[in-house]
Amino acid sequence: MLRVNFSRCAAAASVAIAGTVLLSGQADAAVYLNGSNTATFDVTLKIIANCTISAANLDFGQSQGVLATAVNVNTTVNVTCTNTTPYNVGLTAGSGTGSTGTTRYMSGTGGNLGKVQFNLYQTAGATLWGDTQGTDTVGATGNGTSQPLTVYGNIPPQATPAPDTYKSTITATVYF
């Protein structure tokens, strides 16, 4: 009687020679040569017109004295719209007492009735920015990435109200 002792490598080689190699975790990894058939399937996604908007605060300063000269600062509104989507961005009058349209005021937060008049412009010192589409909004076309729009803020010279913190909340809206 003849006994043959195979090592593990020799056993693996003999299986590979036989034409079938099963790897750990691949139960059906065999090679078949009898023929084949195919099937197709669709992979789909529907992109709809959409926009998002974000805005940074506009701070005219925390140590302003007499309002004898103009105070000018700016901030950014960022709009991201799907590619080729036209849009308009409007800015409301704000929450300050007496604000309407593009006439804006900041109201005192410490209980006084004072207010500070301010303006928001589409370009530095020109073209007031409002919320009426086709009249005083800013329009563009989306490109799929964030598009920054600069908001130019201005406090014109005016009678200075009592010391206090003055505030107005503006809502920026993207219409698409």
CSV table of N, CA and C in Angstrom, one decimal:
chain,number,residue,atom,x,y,z
A,1,MET,N,0.8,-1.1,0.0
A,1,MET,CA,0.0,0.0,0.0
A,1,MET,C,0.9,1.2,0.0
A,2,LEU,N,0.5,2.2,-0.9
A,2,LEU,CA,1.3,3.4,-1.0
A,2,LEU,C,0.6,4.5,-0.4
A,3,ARG,N,1.3,5.2,0.5
A,3,ARG,CA,0.7,6.4,1.2
A,3,ARG,C,1.4,7.7,0.7
A,4,VAL,N,0.6,8.7,0.4
A,4,VAL,CA,1.1,9.9,-0.1
A,4,VAL,C,0.7,11.0,0.9
A,5,ASN,N,1.6,11.8,1.3
A,5,ASN,CA,1.3,12.9,2.3
A,5,ASN,C,1.4,14.2,1.6
A,6,PHE,N,0.3,14.9,1.4
A,6,PHE,CA,0.3,16.2,0.7
A,6,PHE,C,0.4,17.4,1.8
A,7,SER,N,1.1,18.3,1.5
A,7,SER,CA,1.1,19.5,2.3
A,7,SER,C,-0.1,20.4,1.9
A,8,ARG,N,-0.4,21.4,2.7
A,8,ARG,CA,-1.6,22.3,2.4
A,8,ARG,C,-1.4,23.0,1.1
A,9,CYS,N,-0.2,23.4,0.8
A,9,CYS,CA,0.0,24.1,-0.5
A,9,CYS,C,-0.2,23.2,-1.7
A,10,ALA,N,0.2,21.9,-1.5
A,10,ALA,CA,0.0,21.0,-2.6
A,10,ALA,C,-1.4,20.7,-2.8
A,11,ALA,N,-2.2,20.6,-1.7
A,11,ALA,CA,-3.6,20.4,-1.8
A,11,ALA,C,-4.3,21.6,-2.5
A,12,ALA,N,-3.9,22.8,-2.2
A,12,ALA,CA,-4.5,24.0,-2.8
A,12,ALA,C,-4.2,24.0,-4.3
A,13,ALA,N,-2.9,23.6,-4.6
A,13,ALA,CA,-2.5,23.6,-6.0
A,13,ALA,C,-3.3,22.5,-6.8
A,14,SER,N,-3.6,21.4,-6.2
A,14,SER,CA,-4.3,20.4,-6.9
A,14,SER,C,-5.8,20.8,-7.1
A,15,VAL,N,-6.4,21.6,-6.2
A,15,VAL,CA,-7.7,22.1,-6.4
A,15,VAL,C,-7.7,23.1,-7.5
A,16,ALA,N,-6.7,24.0,-7.5
A,16,ALA,CA,-6.6,25.0,-8.6
A,16,ALA,C,-6.5,24.4,-9.9
A,17,ILE,N,-5.7,23.3,-10.0
A,17,ILE,CA,-5.5,22.6,-11.3
A,17,ILE,C,-6.9,22.0,-11.7
A,18,ALA,N,-7.7,21.5,-10.8
A,18,ALA,CA,-8.9,20.9,-11.1
A,18,ALA,C,-9.9,22.0,-11.7
A,19,GLY,N,-9.6,23.3,-11.5
A,19,GLY,CA,-10.4,24.3,-12.2
A,19,GLY,C,-11.4,25.0,-11.3
A,20,THR,N,-11.4,24.7,-10.0
A,20,THR,CA,-12.3,25.4,-9.1
A,20,THR,C,-11.5,25.8,-7.9
A,21,VAL,N,-11.6,27.1,-7.6
A,21,VAL,CA,-11.0,27.6,-6.4
A,21,VAL,C,-12.0,28.3,-5.6
A,22,LEU,N,-12.3,27.9,-4.3
A,22,LEU,CA,-13.2,28.6,-3.5
A,22,LEU,C,-12.5,29.4,-2.4
A,23,LEU,N,-12.7,30.6,-2.4
A,23,LEU,CA,-12.0,31.5,-1.4
A,23,LEU,C,-13.0,31.7,-0.3
A,24,SER,N,-12.4,31.9,0.9
A,24,SER,CA,-13.2,32.1,2.1
A,24,SER,C,-14.3,33.2,1.8
A,25,GLY,N,-15.5,33.0,2.1
A,25,GLY,CA,-16.6,34.0,1.9
A,25,GLY,C,-17.2,34.1,0.5
A,26,GLN,N,-16.7,33.3,-0.4
A,26,GLN,CA,-17.2,33.3,-1.8
A,26,GLN,C,-17.7,31.9,-2.2
A,27,ALA,N,-18.9,31.7,-1.8
A,27,ALA,CA,-19.5,30.3,-2.0
A,27,ALA,C,-19.7,30.0,-3.5
A,28,ASP,N,-19.9,31.0,-4.3
A,28,ASP,CA,-20.2,30.7,-5.7
A,28,ASP,C,-19.2,31.3,-6.7
A,29,ALA,N,-17.9,31.3,-6.3
A,29,ALA,CA,-16.9,31.9,-7.1
A,29,ALA,C,-16.3,31.0,-8.1
A,30,ALA,N,-17.0,30.0,-8.5
A,30,ALA,CA,-16.5,29.1,-9.5
A,30,ALA,C,-16.5,29.7,-10.9
A,31,VAL,N,-15.8,29.1,-11.8
A,31,VAL,CA,-15.7,29.5,-13.2
A,31,VAL,C,-16.6,28.5,-14.0
A,32,TYR,N,-17.5,29.1,-14.8
A,32,TYR,CA,-18.4,28.2,-15.7
A,32,TYR,C,-18.2,28.6,-17.1
A,33,LEU,N,-18.2,27.6,-18.0
A,33,LEU,CA,-17.9,27.8,-19.4
A,33,LEU,C,-19.0,27.3,-20.3
A,34,ASN,N,-20.2,27.1,-19.7
A,34,ASN,CA,-21.3,26.6,-20.5
A,34,ASN,C,-22.1,27.6,-21.3
A,35,GLY,N,-21.9,28.9,-21.0
A,35,GLY,CA,-22.6,30.0,-21.7
A,35,GLY,C,-22.9,31.1,-20.7
A,36,SER,N,-23.6,32.1,-21.2
A,36,SER,CA,-24.0,33.3,-20.4
A,36,SER,C,-25.2,34.0,-20.9
A,37,ASN,N,-25.9,34.7,-20.1
A,37,ASN,CA,-27.0,35.6,-20.5
A,37,ASN,C,-26.8,36.9,-19.7
A,38,THR,N,-27.5,37.9,-20.2
A,38,THR,CA,-27.4,39.2,-19.6
A,38,THR,C,-28.8,39.8,-19.3
A,39,ALA,N,-28.8,40.8,-18.4
A,39,ALA,CA,-30.0,41.6,-18.1
A,39,ALA,C,-29.5,43.0,-17.8
A,40,THR,N,-30.4,43.9,-18.1
A,40,THR,CA,-30.0,45.3,-17.8
A,40,THR,C,-31.0,45.9,-16.8
A,41,PHE,N,-30.5,46.9,-16.1
A,41,PHE,CA,-31.4,47.7,-15.2
A,41,PHE,C,-31.0,49.2,-15.2
A,42,ASP,N,-32.0,50.0,-15.0
A,42,ASP,CA,-31.8,51.5,-15.0
A,42,ASP,C,-31.4,52.0,-13.6
A,43,VAL,N,-30.5,52.9,-13.6
A,43,VAL,CA,-30.2,53.7,-12.4
A,43,VAL,C,-30.6,55.1,-12.7
A,44,THR,N,-31.5,55.6,-11.8
A,44,THR,CA,-32.1,56.9,-12.1
A,44,THR,C,-32.1,57.9,-10.9
A,45,LEU,N,-32.2,59.1,-11.2
A,45,LEU,CA,-32.2,60.2,-10.3
A,45,LEU,C,-32.9,61.4,-11.0
A,46,LYS,N,-33.8,62.0,-10.3
A,46,LYS,CA,-34.5,63.2,-10.9
A,46,LYS,C,-34.0,64.4,-10.0
A,47,ILE,N,-33.4,65.4,-10.7
A,47,ILE,CA,-33.0,66.6,-10.1
A,47,ILE,C,-34.1,67.6,-10.3
A,48,ILE,N,-34.6,68.3,-9.3
A,48,ILE,CA,-35.6,69.3,-9.4
A,48,ILE,C,-35.0,70.6,-9.1
A,49,ALA,N,-35.6,71.7,-9.6
A,49,ALA,CA,-35.1,73.0,-9.3
A,49,ALA,C,-35.2,73.2,-7.8
A,50,ASN,N,-34.1,73.7,-7.2
A,50,ASN,CA,-34.1,73.9,-5.7
A,50,ASN,C,-33.0,74.9,-5.4
A,51,CYS,N,-33.2,75.6,-4.3
A,51,CYS,CA,-32.2,76.6,-3.8
A,51,CYS,C,-32.2,76.5,-2.3
A,52,THR,N,-31.0,76.8,-1.8
A,52,THR,CA,-30.9,77.1,-0.3
A,52,THR,C,-30.2,78.4,-0.1
A,53,ILE,N,-30.4,79.0,1.0
A,53,ILE,CA,-29.9,80.4,1.3
A,53,ILE,C,-29.4,80.4,2.7
A,54,SER,N,-28.4,81.2,2.9
A,54,SER,CA,-27.9,81.4,4.3
A,54,SER,C,-27.4,82.9,4.3
A,55,ALA,N,-27.3,83.5,5.5
A,55,ALA,CA,-26.9,84.9,5.6
A,55,ALA,C,-26.1,85.1,6.9
A,56,ALA,N,-25.1,85.9,6.8
A,56,ALA,CA,-24.3,86.3,7.9
A,56,ALA,C,-24.8,87.6,8.5
A,57,ASN,N,-24.7,87.8,9.8
A,57,ASN,CA,-25.1,89.1,10.4
A,57,ASN,C,-24.4,90.3,9.9
A,58,LEU,N,-25.1,91.4,9.9
A,58,LEU,CA,-24.5,92.7,9.5
A,58,LEU,C,-24.4,93.5,10.8
A,59,ASP,N,-23.1,93.8,11.2
A,59,ASP,CA,-22.8,94.5,12.4
A,59,ASP,C,-22.2,95.9,12.1
A,60,PHE,N,-22.9,96.9,12.5
A,60,PHE,CA,-22.5,98.3,12.2
A,60,PHE,C,-21.4,98.7,13.3
A,61,GLY,N,-21.2,97.9,14.3
A,61,GLY,CA,-20.2,98.2,15.3
A,61,GLY,C,-20.8,98.2,16.7
A,62,GLN,N,-19.9,98.0,17.6
A,62,GLN,CA,-20.3,97.9,19.0
A,62,GLN,C,-19.9,99.1,19.9
A,63,SER,N,-19.3,100.1,19.3
A,63,SER,CA,-18.9,101.3,20.0
A,63,SER,C,-19.1,102.6,19.2
A,64,GLN,N,-20.2,102.6,18.5
A,64,GLN,CA,-20.5,103.8,17.7
A,64,GLN,C,-21.0,105.0,18.6
A,65,GLY,N,-20.5,106.1,18.3
A,65,GLY,CA,-20.9,107.3,19.1
A,65,GLY,C,-21.9,108.1,18.3
A,66,VAL,N,-21.7,109.4,18.1
A,66,VAL,CA,-22.6,110.3,17.4
A,66,VAL,C,-22.6,109.9,16.0
A,67,LEU,N,-23.9,109.9,15.4
A,67,LEU,CA,-24.1,109.5,14.0
A,67,LEU,C,-24.0,110.7,13.1
A,68,ALA,N,-22.8,111.4,13.1
A,68,ALA,CA,-22.6,112.6,12.3
A,68,ALA,C,-22.1,112.3,10.9
A,69,THR,N,-21.5,111.1,10.7
A,69,THR,CA,-21.0,110.7,9.4
A,69,THR,C,-21.6,109.4,9.1
A,70,ALA,N,-21.6,109.0,7.8
A,70,ALA,CA,-22.2,107.7,7.4
A,70,ALA,C,-21.3,106.6,7.9
A,71,VAL,N,-22.0,105.5,8.3
A,71,VAL,CA,-21.3,104.3,8.7
A,71,VAL,C,-21.6,103.2,7.6
A,72,ASN,N,-20.6,102.6,7.0
A,72,ASN,CA,-20.8,101.7,5.9
A,72,ASN,C,-20.1,100.4,6.2
A,73,VAL,N,-20.8,99.3,6.1
A,73,VAL,CA,-20.3,97.9,6.3
A,73,VAL,C,-21.0,97.0,5.3
A,74,ASN,N,-20.5,95.8,5.2
A,74,ASN,CA,-21.2,94.8,4.3
A,74,ASN,C,-21.2,93.4,4.9
A,75,THR,N,-22.1,92.6,4.4
A,75,THR,CA,-22.2,91.2,4.8
A,75,THR,C,-22.4,90.4,3.5
A,76,THR,N,-22.6,89.1,3.7
A,76,THR,CA,-22.8,88.2,2.5
A,76,THR,C,-24.1,87.3,2.7
A,77,VAL,N,-24.8,87.2,1.7
A,77,VAL,CA,-25.9,86.2,1.6
A,77,VAL,C,-25.4,85.2,0.6
A,78,ASN,N,-25.4,83.9,1.0
A,78,ASN,CA,-25.0,82.8,0.1
A,78,ASN,C,-26.2,82.0,-0.4
A,79,VAL,N,-26.2,81.9,-1.8
A,79,VAL,CA,-27.3,81.1,-2.4
A,79,VAL,C,-26.7,80.0,-3.2
A,80,THR,N,-27.3,78.8,-3.0
A,80,THR,CA,-26.9,77.6,-3.8
A,80,THR,C,-28.2,77.1,-4.5
A,81,CYS,N,-28.1,77.1,-5.8
A,81,CYS,CA,-29.3,76.6,-6.6
A,81,CYS,C,-28.8,75.6,-7.6
A,82,THR,N,-29.7,74.7,-7.9
A,82,THR,CA,-29.4,73.7,-8.9
A,82,THR,C,-28.9,74.4,-10.2
A,83,ASN,N,-28.1,73.8,-11.0
A,83,ASN,CA,-27.5,74.3,-12.2
A,83,ASN,C,-28.7,74.8,-13.1
A,84,THR,N,-28.6,75.9,-13.7
A,84,THR,CA,-29.5,76.6,-14.7
A,84,THR,C,-30.8,77.1,-14.0
A,85,THR,N,-30.9,77.0,-12.7
A,85,THR,CA,-32.1,77.5,-12.1
A,85,THR,C,-32.1,79.0,-11.8
A,86,PRO,N,-32.9,79.8,-12.5
A,86,PRO,CA,-32.9,81.2,-12.2
A,86,PRO,C,-33.6,81.5,-10.8
A,87,TYR,N,-33.0,82.6,-10.2
A,87,TYR,CA,-33.6,82.9,-8.9
A,87,TYR,C,-33.5,84.4,-8.6
A,88,ASN,N,-34.2,84.9,-7.6
A,88,ASN,CA,-34.2,86.2,-7.1
A,88,ASN,C,-34.0,86.2,-5.6
A,89,VAL,N,-33.3,87.1,-5.0
A,89,VAL,CA,-33.1,87.2,-3.6
A,89,VAL,C,-33.7,88.5,-3.1
A,90,GLY,N,-34.6,88.4,-2.2
A,90,GLY,CA,-35.2,89.6,-1.6
A,90,GLY,C,-34.9,89.7,-0.1
A,91,LEU,N,-34.9,91.0,0.3
A,91,LEU,CA,-34.6,91.3,1.7
A,91,LEU,C,-35.8,92.1,2.3
A,92,THR,N,-36.4,91.6,3.4
A,92,THR,CA,-37.6,92.3,3.9
A,92,THR,C,-37.2,93.6,4.6
A,93,ALA,N,-38.2,94.4,4.9
A,93,ALA,CA,-38.0,95.7,5.5
A,93,ALA,C,-37.3,95.5,6.9
A,94,GLY,N,-37.6,94.4,7.6
A,94,GLY,CA,-37.0,94.2,8.9
A,94,GLY,C,-38.0,94.4,10.0
A,95,SER,N,-37.6,94.1,11.2
A,95,SER,CA,-38.5,94.1,12.4
A,95,SER,C,-38.5,95.5,13.1
A,96,GLY,N,-37.6,96.4,12.7
A,96,GLY,CA,-37.6,97.7,13.4
A,96,GLY,C,-38.8,98.5,13.3
A,97,THR,N,-39.2,99.2,14.3
A,97,THR,CA,-40.5,100.0,14.3
A,97,THR,C,-40.4,101.0,13.2
A,98,GLY,N,-41.5,101.0,12.4
A,98,GLY,CA,-41.6,102.0,11.3
A,98,GLY,C,-41.0,101.5,10.0
A,99,SER,N,-40.4,100.3,9.9
A,99,SER,CA,-39.8,99.8,8.7
A,99,SER,C,-40.9,99.3,7.7
A,100,THR,N,-40.7,99.7,6.5
A,100,THR,CA,-41.6,99.3,5.4
A,100,THR,C,-40.8,99.4,4.1
A,101,GLY,N,-41.0,98.4,3.2
A,101,GLY,CA,-40.4,98.4,1.9
A,101,GLY,C,-38.8,98.4,2.1
A,102,THR,N,-38.2,99.5,1.5
A,102,THR,CA,-36.8,99.6,1.6
A,102,THR,C,-36.4,100.7,2.6
A,103,THR,N,-37.4,101.2,3.4
A,103,THR,CA,-37.1,102.1,4.5
A,103,THR,C,-37.0,101.3,5.7
A,104,ARG,N,-35.8,101.3,6.3
A,104,ARG,CA,-35.5,100.4,7.4
A,104,ARG,C,-35.0,101.2,8.7
A,105,TYR,N,-35.5,100.6,9.8
A,105,TYR,CA,-35.0,101.2,11.1
A,105,TYR,C,-34.6,100.0,12.0
A,106,MET,N,-33.6,100.3,12.9
A,106,MET,CA,-33.3,99.5,14.0
A,106,MET,C,-33.9,100.1,15.2
A,107,SER,N,-34.6,99.3,16.1
A,107,SER,CA,-35.2,99.8,17.3
A,107,SER,C,-34.3,99.5,18.5
A,108,GLY,N,-34.5,100.4,19.5
A,108,GLY,CA,-33.7,100.1,20.8
A,108,GLY,C,-34.2,98.9,21.4
A,109,THR,N,-33.3,98.1,22.0
A,109,THR,CA,-33.6,96.9,22.7
A,109,THR,C,-33.7,97.0,24.2
A,110,GLY,N,-33.3,98.2,24.7
A,110,GLY,CA,-33.2,98.4,26.2
A,110,GLY,C,-34.5,99.1,26.7
A,111,GLY,N,-35.5,99.1,26.0
A,111,GLY,CA,-36.8,99.7,26.5
A,111,GLY,C,-37.0,101.2,26.1
A,112,ASN,N,-36.0,101.8,25.4
A,112,ASN,CA,-36.3,103.2,24.9
A,112,ASN,C,-37.0,103.1,23.6
A,113,LEU,N,-37.6,104.1,23.1
A,113,LEU,CA,-38.4,104.2,21.9
A,113,LEU,C,-37.6,104.7,20.7
A,114,GLY,N,-36.3,104.9,20.9
A,114,GLY,CA,-35.4,105.4,19.8
A,114,GLY,C,-35.3,104.4,18.7
A,115,LYS,N,-34.8,105.0,17.6
A,115,LYS,CA,-34.6,104.1,16.4
A,115,LYS,C,-33.5,104.7,15.6
A,116,VAL,N,-32.8,103.9,14.8
A,116,VAL,CA,-31.7,104.3,13.9
A,116,VAL,C,-32.1,103.9,12.5
A,117,GLN,N,-32.1,104.8,11.6
A,117,GLN,CA,-32.4,104.6,10.2
A,117,GLN,C,-31.2,104.0,9.5
A,118,PHE,N,-31.4,102.9,8.6
A,118,PHE,CA,-30.3,102.3,7.9
A,118,PHE,C,-30.8,101.9,6.5
A,119,ASN,N,-29.9,101.7,5.6
A,119,ASN,CA,-30.2,101.2,4.2
A,119,ASN,C,-29.4,100.0,3.9
A,120,LEU,N,-30.0,99.1,3.0
A,120,LEU,CA,-29.4,98.0,2.5
A,120,LEU,C,-29.4,98.1,1.0
A,121,TYR,N,-28.2,98.0,0.4
A,121,TYR,CA,-28.0,98.3,-1.0
A,121,TYR,C,-27.5,97.0,-1.8
A,122,GLN,N,-27.8,96.9,-3.1
A,122,GLN,CA,-27.4,95.9,-3.9
A,122,GLN,C,-25.9,96.1,-4.4
A,123,THR,N,-25.6,97.4,-4.5
A,123,THR,CA,-24.2,97.8,-4.9
A,123,THR,C,-23.9,98.9,-3.9
A,124,ALA,N,-22.6,99.2,-3.6
A,124,ALA,CA,-22.2,100.2,-2.7
A,124,ALA,C,-22.8,101.5,-3.0
A,125,GLY,N,-23.7,102.0,-2.1
A,125,GLY,CA,-24.3,103.3,-2.2
A,125,GLY,C,-25.4,103.5,-3.3
A,126,ALA,N,-25.7,102.4,-4.0
A,126,ALA,CA,-26.7,102.6,-5.0
A,126,ALA,C,-27.6,101.4,-5.1
A,127,THR,N,-28.9,101.6,-5.6
A,127,THR,CA,-29.9,100.6,-5.7
A,127,THR,C,-30.2,99.9,-4.4
A,128,LEU,N,-31.3,100.4,-3.8
A,128,LEU,CA,-31.8,99.8,-2.6
A,128,LEU,C,-32.2,98.4,-2.8
A,129,TRP,N,-32.0,97.5,-1.8
A,129,TRP,CA,-32.4,96.1,-1.9
A,129,TRP,C,-33.7,95.9,-1.1
A,130,GLY,N,-34.7,95.4,-1.8
A,130,GLY,CA,-36.0,95.1,-1.2
A,130,GLY,C,-36.4,93.7,-1.4
A,131,ASP,N,-37.8,93.5,-1.4
A,131,ASP,CA,-38.3,92.2,-1.4
A,131,ASP,C,-39.4,92.1,-2.5
A,132,THR,N,-39.4,93.0,-3.5
A,132,THR,CA,-40.4,93.0,-4.5
A,132,THR,C,-39.8,92.4,-5.8
A,133,GLN,N,-40.1,91.2,-6.2
A,133,GLN,CA,-39.5,90.6,-7.4
A,133,GLN,C,-39.7,91.4,-8.6
A,134,GLY,N,-38.7,91.5,-9.4
A,134,GLY,CA,-38.7,92.3,-10.6
A,134,GLY,C,-38.5,93.8,-10.4
A,135,THR,N,-38.5,94.2,-9.2
A,135,THR,CA,-38.3,95.7,-8.9
A,135,THR,C,-37.0,95.9,-8.1
A,136,ASP,N,-36.9,95.3,-7.0
A,136,ASP,CA,-35.7,95.6,-6.1
A,136,ASP,C,-35.0,94.4,-5.5
A,137,THR,N,-35.2,93.2,-6.1
A,137,THR,CA,-34.5,92.0,-5.7
A,137,THR,C,-33.2,91.8,-6.6
A,138,VAL,N,-32.4,90.9,-6.2
A,138,VAL,CA,-31.2,90.6,-6.9
A,138,VAL,C,-31.4,89.3,-7.6
A,139,GLY,N,-31.2,89.2,-8.9
A,139,GLY,CA,-31.4,87.9,-9.6
A,139,GLY,C,-30.1,87.4,-10.2
A,140,ALA,N,-30.1,86.1,-10.3
A,140,ALA,CA,-29.0,85.4,-11.0
A,140,ALA,C,-29.5,84.0,-11.4
A,141,THR,N,-28.5,83.2,-11.9
A,141,THR,CA,-28.8,81.8,-12.3
A,141,THR,C,-27.9,80.9,-11.5
A,142,GLY,N,-28.5,79.8,-11.0
A,142,GLY,CA,-27.7,78.9,-10.2
A,142,GLY,C,-26.7,78.1,-11.0
A,143,ASN,N,-25.6,77.7,-10.4
A,143,ASN,CA,-24.6,76.9,-11.1
A,143,ASN,C,-24.3,75.6,-10.3
A,144,GLY,N,-25.1,75.3,-9.3
A,144,GLY,CA,-24.8,74.1,-8.5
A,144,GLY,C,-23.9,74.3,-7.3
A,145,THR,N,-23.3,75.5,-7.2
A,145,THR,CA,-22.4,75.8,-6.1
A,145,THR,C,-22.9,77.1,-5.4
A,146,SER,N,-22.3,77.3,-4.2
A,146,SER,CA,-22.7,78.5,-3.4
A,146,SER,C,-22.2,79.8,-4.2
A,147,GLN,N,-23.2,80.7,-4.3
A,147,GLN,CA,-22.9,82.0,-4.9
A,147,GLN,C,-23.1,83.1,-3.9
A,148,PRO,N,-22.0,83.8,-3.5
A,148,PRO,CA,-22.1,84.8,-2.5
A,148,PRO,C,-22.7,86.1,-3.1
A,149,LEU,N,-23.6,86.8,-2.4
A,149,LEU,CA,-24.1,88.0,-2.8
A,149,LEU,C,-23.8,89.0,-1.7
A,150,THR,N,-23.2,90.1,-2.0
A,150,THR,CA,-22.8,91.1,-1.0
A,150,THR,C,-24.0,92.0,-0.7
A,151,VAL,N,-24.2,92.2,0.5
A,151,VAL,CA,-25.2,93.2,1.0
A,151,VAL,C,-24.5,94.4,1.6
A,152,TYR,N,-24.7,95.6,1.0
A,152,TYR,CA,-24.0,96.8,1.5
A,152,TYR,C,-24.9,97.5,2.5
A,153,GLY,N,-24.4,97.7,3.7
A,153,GLY,CA,-25.2,98.4,4.7
A,153,GLY,C,-24.7,99.8,4.9
A,154,ASN,N,-25.7,100.7,5.2
A,154,ASN,CA,-25.3,102.1,5.4
A,154,ASN,C,-26.2,102.7,6.4
A,155,ILE,N,-25.6,103.4,7.4
A,155,ILE,CA,-26.3,104.3,8.3
A,155,ILE,C,-26.0,105.7,7.9
A,156,PRO,N,-27.0,106.5,7.4
A,156,PRO,CA,-26.7,107.8,7.0
A,156,PRO,C,-26.6,108.7,8.2
A,157,PRO,N,-25.9,109.9,8.1
A,157,PRO,CA,-25.9,110.8,9.2
A,157,PRO,C,-27.3,111.2,9.7
A,158,GLN,N,-27.5,111.2,11.0
A,158,GLN,CA,-28.8,111.5,11.5
A,158,GLN,C,-28.7,111.9,13.0
A,159,ALA,N,-29.8,112.3,13.6
A,159,ALA,CA,-29.8,112.7,15.0
A,159,ALA,C,-29.6,111.4,15.8
A,160,THR,N,-28.7,111.4,16.7
A,160,THR,CA,-28.3,110.2,17.5
A,160,THR,C,-29.3,110.0,18.6
A,161,PRO,N,-29.9,108.8,18.6
A,161,PRO,CA,-30.8,108.5,19.7
A,161,PRO,C,-30.0,108.2,21.0
A,162,ALA,N,-30.7,107.8,22.1
A,162,ALA,CA,-30.1,107.5,23.4
A,162,ALA,C,-29.2,106.3,23.3
A,163,PRO,N,-28.2,106.2,24.1
A,163,PRO,CA,-27.3,105.0,24.1
A,163,PRO,C,-28.2,103.8,24.4
A,164,ASP,N,-28.0,102.8,23.6
A,164,ASP,CA,-28.7,101.5,23.7
A,164,ASP,C,-28.1,100.6,22.6
A,165,THR,N,-28.5,99.3,22.6
A,165,THR,CA,-28.3,98.4,21.5
A,165,THR,C,-29.5,98.5,20.6
A,166,TYR,N,-29.2,98.7,19.3
A,166,TYR,CA,-30.3,98.9,18.3
A,166,TYR,C,-30.3,97.6,17.4
A,167,LYS,N,-31.5,97.2,17.0
A,167,LYS,CA,-31.5,95.9,16.3
A,167,LYS,C,-32.7,95.9,15.3
A,168,SER,N,-32.5,95.2,14.2
A,168,SER,CA,-33.6,94.8,13.3
A,168,SER,C,-33.3,93.5,12.7
A,169,THR,N,-34.3,92.6,12.6
A,169,THR,CA,-34.1,91.3,12.0
A,169,THR,C,-34.6,91.3,10.6
A,170,ILE,N,-33.8,91.1,9.6
A,170,ILE,CA,-34.1,91.0,8.2
A,170,ILE,C,-34.3,89.6,7.8
A,171,THR,N,-35.2,89.3,6.9
A,171,THR,CA,-35.4,88.0,6.4
A,171,THR,C,-35.0,88.0,4.9
A,172,ALA,N,-34.0,87.2,4.6
A,172,ALA,CA,-33.5,87.0,3.2
A,172,ALA,C,-34.3,85.8,2.6
A,173,THR,N,-34.9,86.0,1.4
A,173,THR,CA,-35.7,84.9,0.8
A,173,THR,C,-35.2,84.7,-0.6
A,174,VAL,N,-35.0,83.5,-1.0
A,174,VAL,CA,-34.6,83.1,-2.4
A,174,VAL,C,-35.9,82.6,-3.0
A,175,TYR,N,-36.2,83.3,-4.2
A,175,TYR,CA,-37.4,82.9,-5.0
A,175,TYR,C,-36.9,82.2,-6.2
A,176,PHE,N,-37.4,81.0,-6.5
A,176,PHE,CA,-36.9,80.2,-7.7
A,176,PHE,C,-38.1,79.5,-8.4
